[in-house]
Coordinates of C-alpha atoms in Angstrom, one line a residue:
M8 CA -15.8 10.7 19.8
T9 CA -15.1 13.5 17.3
S10 CA -13.7 13.5 13.9
T11 CA -11.1 15.7 12.3
A12 CA -13.1 15.6 9.1
S13 CA -15.1 18.7 10.1
H14 CA -13.0 20.8 7.9
A15 CA -13.2 21.0 4.1
L16 CA -11.1 18.5 2.2
D17 CA -8.3 19.8 0.0
S18 CA -8.0 18.7 -3.6
E19 CA -5.6 15.8 -2.9
Q20 CA -7.9 14.5 -0.1
R21 CA -10.9 14.7 -2.5
R22 CA -8.9 12.7 -5.1
G23 CA -8.0 10.1 -2.4
K24 CA -11.7 9.9 -1.4
A25 CA -12.8 9.4 -5.0
L26 CA -10.2 6.7 -5.5
L27 CA -11.2 4.9 -2.3
Q28 CA -14.9 5.3 -3.2
S29 CA -14.3 3.5 -6.5
L30 CA -12.1 0.7 -5.2
C31 CA -13.1 0.1 -1.6
S32 CA -16.7 1.3 -0.8
R33 CA -18.3 -2.0 -1.9
C34 CA -17.0 -3.4 1.4
H35 CA -15.7 -0.5 3.6
A36 CA -17.3 2.6 5.0
I37 CA -15.0 5.2 3.5
G38 CA -16.4 8.3 5.1
P39 CA -16.5 9.9 8.5
V40 CA -19.8 8.2 9.4
G41 CA -21.7 5.0 8.4
A42 CA -21.3 1.3 8.7
S43 CA -19.2 -0.9 6.3
P44 CA -21.3 -2.9 3.9
H45 CA -19.2 -6.0 4.6
P46 CA -19.3 -7.1 8.2
D47 CA -15.6 -7.9 8.3
A48 CA -14.4 -4.7 6.7
P49 CA -13.5 -2.0 9.2
P50 CA -14.6 1.6 8.5
F51 CA -11.7 3.5 7.2
R52 CA -12.2 6.2 9.9
T53 CA -11.1 3.7 12.5
F54 CA -7.6 2.9 11.1
G55 CA -6.0 5.2 13.7
D56 CA -2.5 6.7 13.9
S57 CA -0.7 3.4 14.3
K58 CA -1.6 2.3 10.8
L59 CA -1.7 5.7 8.9
Y60 CA 1.4 7.1 10.4
D61 CA 3.4 4.0 9.8
D62 CA 6.0 4.9 7.2
D63 CA 5.3 1.7 5.4
F64 CA 1.5 2.1 4.8
A65 CA 1.8 4.3 1.7
Q66 CA 4.5 2.0 0.4
R67 CA 2.4 -1.1 1.0
L68 CA -0.4 0.6 -1.1
Q69 CA 2.2 1.0 -3.9
T70 CA 3.6 -2.5 -3.8
G71 CA 0.2 -4.2 -3.5
L72 CA -2.0 -4.1 -0.4
S73 CA -3.4 -7.4 0.5
T74 CA -4.8 -8.8 3.8
I75 CA -5.6 -12.1 5.3
H76 CA -9.2 -11.8 4.2
K77 CA -9.7 -14.2 1.3
D78 CA -12.4 -12.0 -0.3
M79 CA -10.4 -8.8 -0.3
P80 CA -8.8 -8.1 -3.7
S81 CA -5.2 -6.9 -3.8
F82 CA -4.7 -3.3 -5.0
R83 CA -1.7 -1.5 -6.3
F84 CA -1.5 2.3 -6.2
D85 CA 1.0 4.6 -7.9
R86 CA 2.8 7.0 -5.5
A87 CA 0.6 10.0 -6.0
D88 CA -2.6 7.9 -5.5
A89 CA -1.1 6.2 -2.4
E90 CA -0.3 9.6 -0.9
A91 CA -3.7 11.0 -1.8
A92 CA -5.4 8.0 -0.2
V93 CA -3.4 8.2 3.0
N94 CA -3.9 12.0 3.2
Y95 CA -7.7 11.5 2.9
L96 CA -7.6 8.6 5.5
K97 CA -5.8 10.9 8.0
A98 CA -8.4 13.6 7.5
I99 CA -11.3 11.3 8.5
Q100 CA -9.9 9.5 11.5
V101 CA -12.1 9.5 14.6
R102 CA -10.3 10.9 17.6
P103 CA -11.4 10.4 21.2
K104 CA -12.8 13.5 22.9
R105 CA -10.3 15.2 25.2
R106 CA -11.4 15.5 28.8

């Protein structure tokens, strides 16, 4: 598997990374490598296209993201922060190697 994160992050992606670091890294692996501290929290690099390219994902970040996990807090992002977070997440996704 390879990652698209081999290039430098732009300023919006760096802002998204910092935001996710402050809010989410207690449970999730937020970078292109490493395990999540919480065993039930998926690494952000594994979200994949189906979640990140869903038109509703950034909107759900703005209206209050919550999950079925009882110990995950609900977060609410403003539009710019939601877009920065999604832009960063897209940059770190692991892609299967092409054959």
